[in-house]
mmCIF file of C-alpha atoms in Angstrom:
data_model
loop_
_atom_site.group_PDB
_atom_site.id
_atom_site.type_symbol
_atom_site.label_atom_id
_atom_site.label_comp_id
_atom_site.label_asym_id
_atom_site.label_seq_id
_atom_site.Cartn_x
_atom_site.Cartn_y
_atom_site.Cartn_z
ATOM 1 C CA MET A 1 56.473 120.949 84.182
ATOM 2 C CA THR A 2 59.239 122.722 85.971
ATOM 3 C CA LEU A 3 58.437 123.573 89.767
ATOM 4 C CA GLN A 4 58.175 127.256 89.834
ATOM 5 C CA ILE A 5 59.310 128.312 93.612
ATOM 6 C CA ASP A 6 59.390 132.224 94.441
ATOM 7 C CA GLN A 7 61.367 133.834 96.637
ATOM 8 C CA GLN A 8 59.000 134.348 99.701
ATOM 9 C CA GLU A 9 59.234 130.601 99.447
ATOM 10 C CA ILE A 10 62.784 130.698 99.485
ATOM 11 C CA GLU A 11 63.189 132.795 102.856
ATOM 12 C CA ASP A 12 60.189 131.402 104.739
ATOM 13 C CA VAL A 13 62.062 128.098 103.984
ATOM 14 C CA LYS A 14 65.606 129.384 105.250
ATOM 15 C CA ASN A 15 64.000 130.985 107.938
ATOM 16 C CA ASP A 16 62.337 127.600 109.409
ATOM 17 C CA LEU A 17 65.886 125.863 108.158
ATOM 18 C CA ASN A 18 67.380 128.469 110.340
ATOM 19 C CA SER A 19 65.074 127.786 113.502
ATOM 20 C CA ALA A 20 65.713 124.225 113.253
ATOM 21 C CA LYS A 21 68.952 124.046 113.104
ATOM 22 C CA GLN A 22 68.893 124.753 117.298
ATOM 23 C CA ARG A 23 67.536 120.912 116.804
ATOM 24 C CA VAL A 24 67.982 119.082 113.917
ATOM 25 C CA HIS A 25 71.037 119.935 111.838
ATOM 26 C CA LEU A 26 71.811 118.687 107.952
ATOM 27 C CA VAL A 27 74.447 117.132 106.082
ATOM 28 C CA ILE A 28 75.763 116.192 103.330
ATOM 29 C CA PHE A 29 77.357 112.504 103.482
ATOM 30 C CA GLN A 30 79.309 110.661 101.081
ATOM 31 C CA THR A 31 78.273 106.742 99.870
ATOM 32 C CA ASN A 32 80.600 104.323 98.912
ATOM 33 C CA TYR A 33 79.517 101.460 97.789
ATOM 34 C CA SER A 34 81.507 98.331 98.592
ATOM 35 C CA ILE A 35 78.545 95.532 97.224
ATOM 36 C CA ASP A 36 77.552 96.374 94.093
ATOM 37 C CA THR A 37 79.000 98.585 91.137
ATOM 38 C CA LYS A 38 76.808 102.078 91.576
ATOM 39 C CA PRO A 39 79.086 104.966 91.742
ATOM 40 C CA SER A 40 79.969 106.951 95.154
ATOM 41 C CA MET A 41 77.536 109.727 95.220
ATOM 42 C CA HIS A 42 76.454 112.899 97.966
ATOM 43 C CA LEU A 43 73.325 113.057 99.807
ATOM 44 C CA ILE A 44 72.356 115.658 101.981
ATOM 45 C CA THR A 45 69.999 114.462 104.210
ATOM 46 C CA ASP A 46 69.234 115.460 108.412
ATOM 47 C CA TYR A 47 72.041 114.195 111.399
ATOM 48 C CA GLN A 48 69.057 111.261 113.132
ATOM 49 C CA THR A 49 68.626 110.328 109.318
ATOM 50 C CA PHE A 50 71.964 109.837 108.479
ATOM 51 C CA ILE A 51 72.767 107.592 111.826
ATOM 52 C CA ASN A 52 69.762 105.539 110.848
ATOM 53 C CA ALA A 53 71.012 104.953 107.249
ATOM 54 C CA LYS A 54 74.137 104.232 108.845
ATOM 55 C CA ASN A 55 72.639 101.310 111.085
ATOM 56 C CA LYS A 56 70.604 99.872 108.749
ATOM 57 C CA PHE A 57 72.423 99.525 106.153
ATOM 58 C CA ASN A 58 76.212 98.573 107.132
ATOM 59 C CA GLU A 59 76.896 97.389 104.413
ATOM 60 C CA SER A 60 77.440 100.405 102.363
ATOM 61 C CA ASP A 61 80.124 102.693 104.080
ATOM 62 C CA LEU A 62 78.529 106.171 104.908
ATOM 63 C CA GLN A 63 80.544 109.219 105.899
ATOM 64 C CA ILE A 64 79.343 112.871 106.452
ATOM 65 C CA VAL A 65 81.396 115.067 104.169
ATOM 66 C CA ARG A 66 80.042 118.474 105.410
ATOM 67 C CA ASP A 67 78.273 118.916 108.755
ATOM 68 C CA ILE A 68 76.073 121.665 109.480
ATOM 69 C CA LEU A 69 75.507 122.993 106.501
ATOM 70 C CA PRO A 70 74.546 126.571 105.548
ATOM 71 C CA VAL A 71 71.175 127.818 105.083
ATOM 72 C CA THR A 72 71.408 129.361 101.439
ATOM 73 C CA ASP A 73 69.052 129.328 98.533
ATOM 74 C CA ASN A 74 69.770 126.389 96.913
ATOM 75 C CA LEU A 75 69.760 124.231 100.106
ATOM 76 C CA SER A 76 65.958 125.942 100.988
ATOM 77 C CA CYS A 77 65.122 124.908 97.246
ATOM 78 C CA TRP A 78 66.180 121.560 98.137
ATOM 79 C CA ALA A 79 64.365 121.246 100.765
ATOM 80 C CA ILE A 80 61.226 122.559 99.119
ATOM 81 C CA VAL A 81 61.642 119.701 96.566
ATOM 82 C CA GLN A 82 62.453 117.324 98.509
ATOM 83 C CA HIS A 83 59.058 118.563 101.013
ATOM 84 C CA LYS A 84 57.418 117.840 97.415
ATOM 85 C CA LEU A 85 58.863 114.232 96.714
ATOM 86 C CA VAL A 86 58.200 112.783 100.174
ATOM 87 C CA SER A 87 54.526 114.442 100.433
ATOM 88 C CA LYS A 88 53.707 112.981 97.172
ATOM 89 C CA ASP A 89 52.852 116.700 96.230
ATOM 90 C CA TYR A 90 53.583 116.630 92.821
ATOM 91 C CA GLU A 91 52.001 116.267 88.639
ATOM 92 C CA ASP A 92 55.246 114.635 87.060
ATOM 93 C CA LYS A 93 57.900 113.058 89.981
ATOM 94 C CA PHE A 94 60.121 112.459 86.970
ATOM 95 C CA GLU A 95 60.357 116.039 86.936
ATOM 96 C CA VAL A 96 60.380 116.483 90.967
ATOM 97 C CA ILE A 97 63.299 114.327 91.105
ATOM 98 C CA LYS A 98 64.670 115.575 88.025
ATOM 99 C CA GLN A 99 64.812 119.334 90.157
ATOM 100 C CA LEU A 100 66.223 117.317 93.571
ATOM 101 C CA GLU A 101 69.577 116.511 91.668
ATOM 102 C CA PHE A 102 69.783 119.910 90.022
ATOM 103 C CA PHE A 103 69.567 121.501 93.375
ATOM 104 C CA THR A 104 71.457 118.748 95.859
ATOM 105 C CA ASN A 105 74.184 119.516 92.812
ATOM 106 C CA LYS A 106 73.933 123.359 93.749
ATOM 107 C CA VAL A 107 74.472 122.844 97.176
ATOM 108 C CA LEU A 108 77.198 120.533 96.697
ATOM 109 C CA LEU A 109 78.879 123.290 94.738
ATOM 110 C CA GLU A 110 78.601 125.605 97.324
ATOM 111 C CA ASN A 111 80.207 123.311 99.584
ATOM 112 C CA LYS A 112 82.735 122.813 96.876
ATOM 113 C CA LEU A 113 82.351 118.957 96.440
ATOM 114 C CA PRO A 114 82.055 117.259 93.203
ATOM 115 C CA VAL A 115 78.662 116.873 91.579
ATOM 116 C CA ASN A 116 76.804 114.038 91.550
ATOM 117 C CA GLY A 117 77.078 112.125 88.054
ATOM 118 C CA PRO A 118 74.102 111.480 85.910
ATOM 119 C CA ASP A 119 73.922 107.894 86.924
ATOM 120 C CA PHE A 120 72.228 109.878 90.296
#
């Protein structure tokens, strides 16, 4: 079952993200695995979480490739789905993960970056 996201919810989240940019901003970062054979991929997170991950996982090369993302409908949808996933507010976890992958790739395309492959 696909999550339904209406335009009002998107607009509300866009407003929240624009307001939050004063305190915290979202980034796209690239992972370059040096230990195993996992492919490089791009992920979206807030700047402080990126710094925490970089400090914790120093065996992986994490690099910001886009800083202070523009707030778009796709980024808002990504935030809605991300929130549902971390808050466990879903019936079908697999479907939520697929939607997160979908909106992550939409945001990557908007930022002129290659999409994550099927191994994402």
